[in-house]
mmCIF file of C-alpha atoms in Angstrom:
data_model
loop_
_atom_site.group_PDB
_atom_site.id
_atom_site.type_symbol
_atom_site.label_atom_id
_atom_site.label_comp_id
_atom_site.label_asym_id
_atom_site.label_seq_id
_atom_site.Cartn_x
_atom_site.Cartn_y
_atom_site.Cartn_z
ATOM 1 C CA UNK A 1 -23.042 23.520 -26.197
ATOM 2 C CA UNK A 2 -21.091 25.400 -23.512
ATOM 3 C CA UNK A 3 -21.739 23.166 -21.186
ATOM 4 C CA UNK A 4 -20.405 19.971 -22.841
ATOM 5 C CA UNK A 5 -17.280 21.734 -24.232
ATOM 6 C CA UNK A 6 -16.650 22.306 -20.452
ATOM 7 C CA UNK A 7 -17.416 19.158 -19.486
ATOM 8 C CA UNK A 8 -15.540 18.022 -22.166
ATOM 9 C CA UNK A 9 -12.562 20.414 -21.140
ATOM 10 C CA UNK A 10 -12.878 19.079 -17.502
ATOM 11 C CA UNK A 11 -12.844 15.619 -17.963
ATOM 12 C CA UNK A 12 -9.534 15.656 -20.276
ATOM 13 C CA UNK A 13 -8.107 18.143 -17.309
ATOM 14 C CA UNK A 14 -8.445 15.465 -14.815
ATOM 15 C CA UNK A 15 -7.215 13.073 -17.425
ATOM 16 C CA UNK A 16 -4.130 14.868 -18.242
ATOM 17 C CA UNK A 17 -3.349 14.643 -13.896
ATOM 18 C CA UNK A 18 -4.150 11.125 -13.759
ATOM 19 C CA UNK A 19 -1.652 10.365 -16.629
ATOM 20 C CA UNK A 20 0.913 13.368 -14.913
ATOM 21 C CA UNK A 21 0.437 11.938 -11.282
ATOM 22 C CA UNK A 22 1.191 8.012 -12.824
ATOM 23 C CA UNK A 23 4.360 8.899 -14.793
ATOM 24 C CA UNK A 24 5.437 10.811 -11.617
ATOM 25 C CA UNK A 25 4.956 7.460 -9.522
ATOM 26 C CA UNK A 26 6.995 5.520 -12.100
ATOM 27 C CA UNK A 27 9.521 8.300 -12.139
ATOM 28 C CA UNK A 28 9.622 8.499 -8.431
ATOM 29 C CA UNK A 29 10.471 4.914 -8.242
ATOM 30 C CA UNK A 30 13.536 4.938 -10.344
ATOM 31 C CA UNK A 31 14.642 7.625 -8.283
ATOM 32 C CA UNK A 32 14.168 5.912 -5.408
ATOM 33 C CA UNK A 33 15.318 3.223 -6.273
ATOM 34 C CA UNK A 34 18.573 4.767 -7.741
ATOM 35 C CA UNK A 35 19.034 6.974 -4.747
ATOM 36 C CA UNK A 36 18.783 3.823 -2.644
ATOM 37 C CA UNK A 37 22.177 1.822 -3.717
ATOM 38 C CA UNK A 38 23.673 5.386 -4.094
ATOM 39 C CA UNK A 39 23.094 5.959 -0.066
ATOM 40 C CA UNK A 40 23.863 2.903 0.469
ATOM 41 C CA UNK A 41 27.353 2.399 -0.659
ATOM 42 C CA UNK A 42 28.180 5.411 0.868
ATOM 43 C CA UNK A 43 26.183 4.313 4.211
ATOM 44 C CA UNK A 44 26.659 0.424 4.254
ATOM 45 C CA UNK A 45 30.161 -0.966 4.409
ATOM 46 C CA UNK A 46 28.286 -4.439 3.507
ATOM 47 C CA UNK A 47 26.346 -2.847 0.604
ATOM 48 C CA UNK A 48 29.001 -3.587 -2.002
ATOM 49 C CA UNK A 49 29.810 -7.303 -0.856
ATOM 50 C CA UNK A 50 26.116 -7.794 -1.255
ATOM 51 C CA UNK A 51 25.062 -10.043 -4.745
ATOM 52 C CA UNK A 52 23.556 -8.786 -7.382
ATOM 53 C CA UNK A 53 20.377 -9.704 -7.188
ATOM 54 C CA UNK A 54 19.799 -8.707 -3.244
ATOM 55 C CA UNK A 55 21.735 -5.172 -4.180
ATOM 56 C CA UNK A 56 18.445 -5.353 -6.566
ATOM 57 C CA UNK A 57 15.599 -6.253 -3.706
ATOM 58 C CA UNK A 58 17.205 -3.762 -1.283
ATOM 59 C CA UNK A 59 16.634 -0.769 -3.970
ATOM 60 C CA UNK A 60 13.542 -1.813 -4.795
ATOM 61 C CA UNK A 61 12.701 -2.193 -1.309
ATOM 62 C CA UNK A 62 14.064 1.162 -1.039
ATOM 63 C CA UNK A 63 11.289 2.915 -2.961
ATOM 64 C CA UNK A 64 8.500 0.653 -1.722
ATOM 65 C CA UNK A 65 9.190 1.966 1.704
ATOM 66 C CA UNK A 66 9.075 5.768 0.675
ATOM 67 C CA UNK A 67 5.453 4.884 -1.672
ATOM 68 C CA UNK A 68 4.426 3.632 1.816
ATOM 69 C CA UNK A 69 5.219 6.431 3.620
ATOM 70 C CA UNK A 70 3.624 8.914 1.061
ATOM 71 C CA UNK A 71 0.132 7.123 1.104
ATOM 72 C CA UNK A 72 -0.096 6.277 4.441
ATOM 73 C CA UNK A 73 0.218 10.236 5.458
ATOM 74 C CA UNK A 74 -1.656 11.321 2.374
ATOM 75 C CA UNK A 75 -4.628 8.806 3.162
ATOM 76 C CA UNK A 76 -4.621 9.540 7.224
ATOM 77 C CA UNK A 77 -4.937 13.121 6.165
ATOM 78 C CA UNK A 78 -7.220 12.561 3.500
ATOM 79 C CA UNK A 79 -9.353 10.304 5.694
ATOM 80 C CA UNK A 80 -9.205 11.955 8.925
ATOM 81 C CA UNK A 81 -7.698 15.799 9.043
ATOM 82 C CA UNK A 82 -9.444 16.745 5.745
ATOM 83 C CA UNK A 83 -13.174 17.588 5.371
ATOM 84 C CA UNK A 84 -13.573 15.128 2.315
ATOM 85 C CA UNK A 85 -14.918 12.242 3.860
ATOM 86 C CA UNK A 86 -16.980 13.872 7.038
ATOM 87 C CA UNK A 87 -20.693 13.111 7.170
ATOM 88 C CA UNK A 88 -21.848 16.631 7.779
ATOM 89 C CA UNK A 89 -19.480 18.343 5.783
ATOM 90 C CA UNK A 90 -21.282 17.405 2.523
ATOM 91 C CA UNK A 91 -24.613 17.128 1.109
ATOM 92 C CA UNK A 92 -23.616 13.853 -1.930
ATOM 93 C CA UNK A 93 -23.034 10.322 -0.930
ATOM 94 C CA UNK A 94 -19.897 9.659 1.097
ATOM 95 C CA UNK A 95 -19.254 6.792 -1.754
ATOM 96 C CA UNK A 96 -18.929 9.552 -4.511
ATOM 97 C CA UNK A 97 -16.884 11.509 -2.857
ATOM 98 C CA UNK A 98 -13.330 12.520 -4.697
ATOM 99 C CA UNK A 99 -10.911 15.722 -5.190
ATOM 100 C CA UNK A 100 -7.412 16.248 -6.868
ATOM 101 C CA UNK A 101 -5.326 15.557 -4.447
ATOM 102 C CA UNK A 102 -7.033 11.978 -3.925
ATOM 103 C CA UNK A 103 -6.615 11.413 -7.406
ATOM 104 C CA UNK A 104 -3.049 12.346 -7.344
ATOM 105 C CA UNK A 105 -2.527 9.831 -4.888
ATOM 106 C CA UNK A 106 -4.174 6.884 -6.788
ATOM 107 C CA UNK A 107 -2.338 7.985 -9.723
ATOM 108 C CA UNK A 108 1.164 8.107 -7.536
ATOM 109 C CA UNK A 109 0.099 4.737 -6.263
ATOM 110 C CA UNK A 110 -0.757 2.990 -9.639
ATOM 111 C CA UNK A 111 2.479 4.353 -10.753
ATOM 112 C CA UNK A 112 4.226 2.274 -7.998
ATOM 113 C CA UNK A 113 2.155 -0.428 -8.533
ATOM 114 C CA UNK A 114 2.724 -0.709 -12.213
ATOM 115 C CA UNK A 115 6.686 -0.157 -10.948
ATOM 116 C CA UNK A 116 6.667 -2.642 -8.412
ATOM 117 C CA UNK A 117 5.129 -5.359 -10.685
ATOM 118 C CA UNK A 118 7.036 -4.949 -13.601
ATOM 119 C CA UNK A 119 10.241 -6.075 -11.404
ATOM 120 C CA UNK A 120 8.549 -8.468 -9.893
ATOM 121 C CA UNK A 121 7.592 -10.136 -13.339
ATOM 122 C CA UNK A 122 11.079 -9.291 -14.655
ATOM 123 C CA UNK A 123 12.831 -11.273 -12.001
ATOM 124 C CA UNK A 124 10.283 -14.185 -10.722
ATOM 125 C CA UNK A 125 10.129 -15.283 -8.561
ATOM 126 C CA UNK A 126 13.460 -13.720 -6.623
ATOM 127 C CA UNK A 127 11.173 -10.689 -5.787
ATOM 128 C CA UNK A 128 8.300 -12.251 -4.757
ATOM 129 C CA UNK A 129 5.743 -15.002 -5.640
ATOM 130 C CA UNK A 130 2.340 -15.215 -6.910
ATOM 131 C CA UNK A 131 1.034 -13.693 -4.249
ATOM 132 C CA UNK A 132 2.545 -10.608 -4.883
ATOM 133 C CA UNK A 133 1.360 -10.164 -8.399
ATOM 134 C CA UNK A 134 -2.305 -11.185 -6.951
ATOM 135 C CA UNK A 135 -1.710 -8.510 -4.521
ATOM 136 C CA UNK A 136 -0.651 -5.897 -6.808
ATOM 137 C CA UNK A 137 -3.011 -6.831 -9.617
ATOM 138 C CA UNK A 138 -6.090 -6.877 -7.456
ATOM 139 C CA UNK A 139 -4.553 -3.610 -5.934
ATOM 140 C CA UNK A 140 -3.840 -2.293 -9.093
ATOM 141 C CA UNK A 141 -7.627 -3.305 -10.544
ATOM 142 C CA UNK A 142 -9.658 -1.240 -7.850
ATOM 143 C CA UNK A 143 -7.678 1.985 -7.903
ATOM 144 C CA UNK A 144 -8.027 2.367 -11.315
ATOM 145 C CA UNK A 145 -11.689 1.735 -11.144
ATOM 146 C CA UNK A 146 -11.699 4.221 -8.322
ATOM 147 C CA UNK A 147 -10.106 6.696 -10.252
ATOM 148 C CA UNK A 148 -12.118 6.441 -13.403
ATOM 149 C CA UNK A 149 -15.510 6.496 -11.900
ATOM 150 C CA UNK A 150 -14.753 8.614 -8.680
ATOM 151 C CA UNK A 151 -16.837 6.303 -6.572
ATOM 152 C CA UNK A 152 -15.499 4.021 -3.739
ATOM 153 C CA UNK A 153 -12.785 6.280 -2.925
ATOM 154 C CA UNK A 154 -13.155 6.264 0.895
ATOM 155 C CA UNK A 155 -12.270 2.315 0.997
ATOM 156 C CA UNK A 156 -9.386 2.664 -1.511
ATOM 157 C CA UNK A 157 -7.452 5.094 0.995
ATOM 158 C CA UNK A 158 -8.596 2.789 3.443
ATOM 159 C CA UNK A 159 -6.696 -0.301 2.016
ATOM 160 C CA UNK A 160 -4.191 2.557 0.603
ATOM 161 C CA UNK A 161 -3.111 3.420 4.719
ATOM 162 C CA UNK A 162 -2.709 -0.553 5.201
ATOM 163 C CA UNK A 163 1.022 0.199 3.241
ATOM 164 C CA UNK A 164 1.684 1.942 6.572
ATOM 165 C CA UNK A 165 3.623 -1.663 7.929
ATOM 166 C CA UNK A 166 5.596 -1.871 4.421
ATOM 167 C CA UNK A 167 8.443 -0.036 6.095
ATOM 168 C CA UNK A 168 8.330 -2.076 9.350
ATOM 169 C CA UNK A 169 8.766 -5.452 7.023
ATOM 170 C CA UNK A 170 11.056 -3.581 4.775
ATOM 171 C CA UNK A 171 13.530 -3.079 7.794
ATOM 172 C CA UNK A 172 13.193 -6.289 9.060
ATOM 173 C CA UNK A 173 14.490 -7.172 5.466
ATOM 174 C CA UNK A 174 17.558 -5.258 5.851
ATOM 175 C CA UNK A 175 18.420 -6.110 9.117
ATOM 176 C CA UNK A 176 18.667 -9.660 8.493
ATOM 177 C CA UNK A 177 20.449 -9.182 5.301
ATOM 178 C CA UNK A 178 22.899 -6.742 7.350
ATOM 179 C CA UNK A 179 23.512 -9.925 9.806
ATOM 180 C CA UNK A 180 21.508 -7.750 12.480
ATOM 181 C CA UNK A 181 18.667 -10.681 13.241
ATOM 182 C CA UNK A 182 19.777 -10.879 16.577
ATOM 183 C CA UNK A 183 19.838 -7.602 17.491
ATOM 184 C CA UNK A 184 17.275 -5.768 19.958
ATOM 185 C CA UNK A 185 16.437 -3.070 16.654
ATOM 186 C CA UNK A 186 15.164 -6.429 15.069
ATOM 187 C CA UNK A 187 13.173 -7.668 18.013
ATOM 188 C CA UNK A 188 11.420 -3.730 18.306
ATOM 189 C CA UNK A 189 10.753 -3.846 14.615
ATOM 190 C CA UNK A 190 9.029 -7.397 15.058
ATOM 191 C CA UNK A 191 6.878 -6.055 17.997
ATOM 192 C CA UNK A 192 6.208 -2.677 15.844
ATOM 193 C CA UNK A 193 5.069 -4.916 12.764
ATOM 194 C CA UNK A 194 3.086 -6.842 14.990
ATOM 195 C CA UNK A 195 0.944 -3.937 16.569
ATOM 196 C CA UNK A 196 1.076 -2.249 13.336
ATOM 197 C CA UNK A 197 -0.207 -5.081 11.107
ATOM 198 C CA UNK A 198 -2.672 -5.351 14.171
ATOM 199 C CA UNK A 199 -3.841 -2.108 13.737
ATOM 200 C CA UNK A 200 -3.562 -0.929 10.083
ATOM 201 C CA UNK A 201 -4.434 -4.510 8.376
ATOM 202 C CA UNK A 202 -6.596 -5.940 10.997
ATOM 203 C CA UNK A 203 -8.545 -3.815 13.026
ATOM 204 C CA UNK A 204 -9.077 -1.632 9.893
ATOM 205 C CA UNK A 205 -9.827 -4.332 7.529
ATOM 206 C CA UNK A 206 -12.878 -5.025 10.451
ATOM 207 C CA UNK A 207 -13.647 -1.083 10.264
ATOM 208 C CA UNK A 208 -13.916 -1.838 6.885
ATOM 209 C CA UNK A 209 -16.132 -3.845 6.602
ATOM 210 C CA UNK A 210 -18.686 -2.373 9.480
ATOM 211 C CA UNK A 211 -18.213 0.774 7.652
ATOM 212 C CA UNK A 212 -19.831 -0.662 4.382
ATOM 213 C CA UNK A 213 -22.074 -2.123 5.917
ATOM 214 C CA UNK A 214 -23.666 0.577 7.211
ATOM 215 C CA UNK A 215 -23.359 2.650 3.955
ATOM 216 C CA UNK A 216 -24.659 -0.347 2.009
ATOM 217 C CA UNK A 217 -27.038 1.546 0.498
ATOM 218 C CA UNK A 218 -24.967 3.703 -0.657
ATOM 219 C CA UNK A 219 -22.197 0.942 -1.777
ATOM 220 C CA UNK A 220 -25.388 -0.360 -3.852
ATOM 221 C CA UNK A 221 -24.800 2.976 -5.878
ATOM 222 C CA UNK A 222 -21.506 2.387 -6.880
ATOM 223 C CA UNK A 223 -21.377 1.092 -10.828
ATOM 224 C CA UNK A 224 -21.565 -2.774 -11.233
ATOM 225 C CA UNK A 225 -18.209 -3.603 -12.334
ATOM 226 C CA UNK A 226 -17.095 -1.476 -9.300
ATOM 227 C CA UNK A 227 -19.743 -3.272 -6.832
ATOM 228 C CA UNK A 228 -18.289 -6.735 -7.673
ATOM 229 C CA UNK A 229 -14.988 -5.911 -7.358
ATOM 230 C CA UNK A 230 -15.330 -4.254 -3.801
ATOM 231 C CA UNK A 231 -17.448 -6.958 -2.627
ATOM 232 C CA UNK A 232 -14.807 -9.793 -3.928
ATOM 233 C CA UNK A 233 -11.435 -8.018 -3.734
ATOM 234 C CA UNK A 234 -11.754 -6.656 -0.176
ATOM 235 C CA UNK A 235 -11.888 -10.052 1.513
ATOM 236 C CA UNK A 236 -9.159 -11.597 -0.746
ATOM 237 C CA UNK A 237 -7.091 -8.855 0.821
ATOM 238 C CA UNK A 238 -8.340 -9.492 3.989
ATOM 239 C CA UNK A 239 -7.705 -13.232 4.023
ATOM 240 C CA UNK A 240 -3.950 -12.640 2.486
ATOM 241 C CA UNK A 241 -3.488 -9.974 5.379
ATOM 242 C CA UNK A 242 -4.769 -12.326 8.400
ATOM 243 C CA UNK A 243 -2.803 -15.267 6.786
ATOM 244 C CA UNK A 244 0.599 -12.462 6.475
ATOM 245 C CA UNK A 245 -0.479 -11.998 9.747
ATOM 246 C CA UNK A 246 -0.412 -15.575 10.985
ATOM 247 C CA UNK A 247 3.445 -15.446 9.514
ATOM 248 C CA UNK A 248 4.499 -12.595 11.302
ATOM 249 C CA UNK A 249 3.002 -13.946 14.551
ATOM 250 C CA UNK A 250 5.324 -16.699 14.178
ATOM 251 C CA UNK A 251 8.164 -15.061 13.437
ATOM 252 C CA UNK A 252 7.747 -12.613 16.088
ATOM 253 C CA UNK A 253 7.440 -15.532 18.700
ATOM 254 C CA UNK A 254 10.373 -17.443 17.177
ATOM 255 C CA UNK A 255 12.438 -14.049 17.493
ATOM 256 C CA UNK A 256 11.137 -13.030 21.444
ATOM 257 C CA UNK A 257 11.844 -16.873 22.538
ATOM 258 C CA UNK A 258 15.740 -16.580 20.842
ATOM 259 C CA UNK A 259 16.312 -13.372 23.115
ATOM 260 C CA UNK A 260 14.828 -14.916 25.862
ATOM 261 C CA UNK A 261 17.144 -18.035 26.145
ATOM 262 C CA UNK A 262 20.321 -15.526 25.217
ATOM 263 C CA UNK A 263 19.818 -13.851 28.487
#
């Protein structure tokens, strides 16, 4: 009897952070989000001329480029600095693996999500197309399930660091808005986005992948539902990040052959 009540008593702990770290994403947002056309008027002479419905996009971009920033240094750290995920730090499968500040993050993160998508819905297509909402959703779909069952986590920060570009195409954003497409800040953000989406969507989409792989039979441990979903989600994200990619190639080579010819 002990024993359940404090399984019982644990379980509706970690339930009460889940809901605590989700209302704080949500909450963060309209901060964010609020804070962002507050800075901005003071900080932007152009802010104010803007329309109302790109004043709306630039605050919302505003708080997807701080949730980016959060879970891109929370995963790296997670993933790399901490001892969660290291082979020989633990005895249980690397699959299984969870603690509360990972769960805080996917909380944050579905809070963002759930944000994010909401305004997108609200105001499509203006904010984005259906794309977007199959982004989010299938985003939204395998965090949850990662939080719930405490299995898969390792992948989830994996696709969780990918956000690391969001402020890279975020800026580029502004700076066309601002008039600033010509501008060498626009050119170094293209060539940033490029390596980055290189790196953090590409190369680690293909680390990804090798990495299950080789835990397969461990990913064969992870609940059905769960098993599906990795297996099917991951390369639907993979295939909208190479085909993002293919765009931002373009644009980058469009952008690099307009400063050529000016000089």
């Amino acid at each position: 009897m002990a024993v359940s009540v404090t399984d019982y008593v644990s379980t509706s702990t970690k339930q009460s952070h889940w809901l605590v770290s989700i209302f704080s994403g949500i909450i963060v947002c309209i901060i964010i989000y609020k804070l962002t056309g507050y800075i901005s008027l003071l900080c932007f002479k152009g802010y104010g001329k803007l329309s109302s419905a790109v004043k709306v996009e630039w605050n919302n971009r505003g708080f997807s480029t701080f949730h980016a920033l959060i879970v891109a240094f929370a995963s790296l750290y997670l993933l790399l600095l901490s001892d969660e995920f290291d082979e020989k730090s633990h005895g249980d499968l690397i699959i299984s693996r969870t603690s509360t500040l990972s769960d805080m993050l996917l909380g944050f993160s579905l809070g963002y999500f759930l944000s994010d998508l909401a305004m997108i819905l609200w105001l499509f297509p203006a904010l984005g197309g259906l794309e977007y909402v199959l982004h989010h959703g299938l985003s939204m779909s395998s965090i949850l399930l990662s939080l719930i069952s405490g299995q898969a986590r390792i992948y989830i920060l994996m696709v969780l660091f990918s956000e690391s570009t969001t402020p890279f195409v975020n800026l580029r954003w502004y700076l066309d808005v601002a008039g600033q497409k010509n501008s060498k800040l626009y050119t170094y953000n293209g060539i940033a986005l490029f390596l980055g989406w290189l790196v953090a969507r590409i190369f680690l989409f293909i680390f990804f992948f090798a990495h299950m792989f080789s835990h397969f039979d461990q990913v064969k441990k992870i609940f059905p539902f769960g098993f599906y979903n990795l297996l099917v989600v991951s390369p639907v994200l993979a295939i909208m990040n190479v085909f993002w990619f293919w765009k931002i190639v373009r644009g980058l080579l469009k952008t690099l052959s307009k400063a050529r010819h000016k000089h």
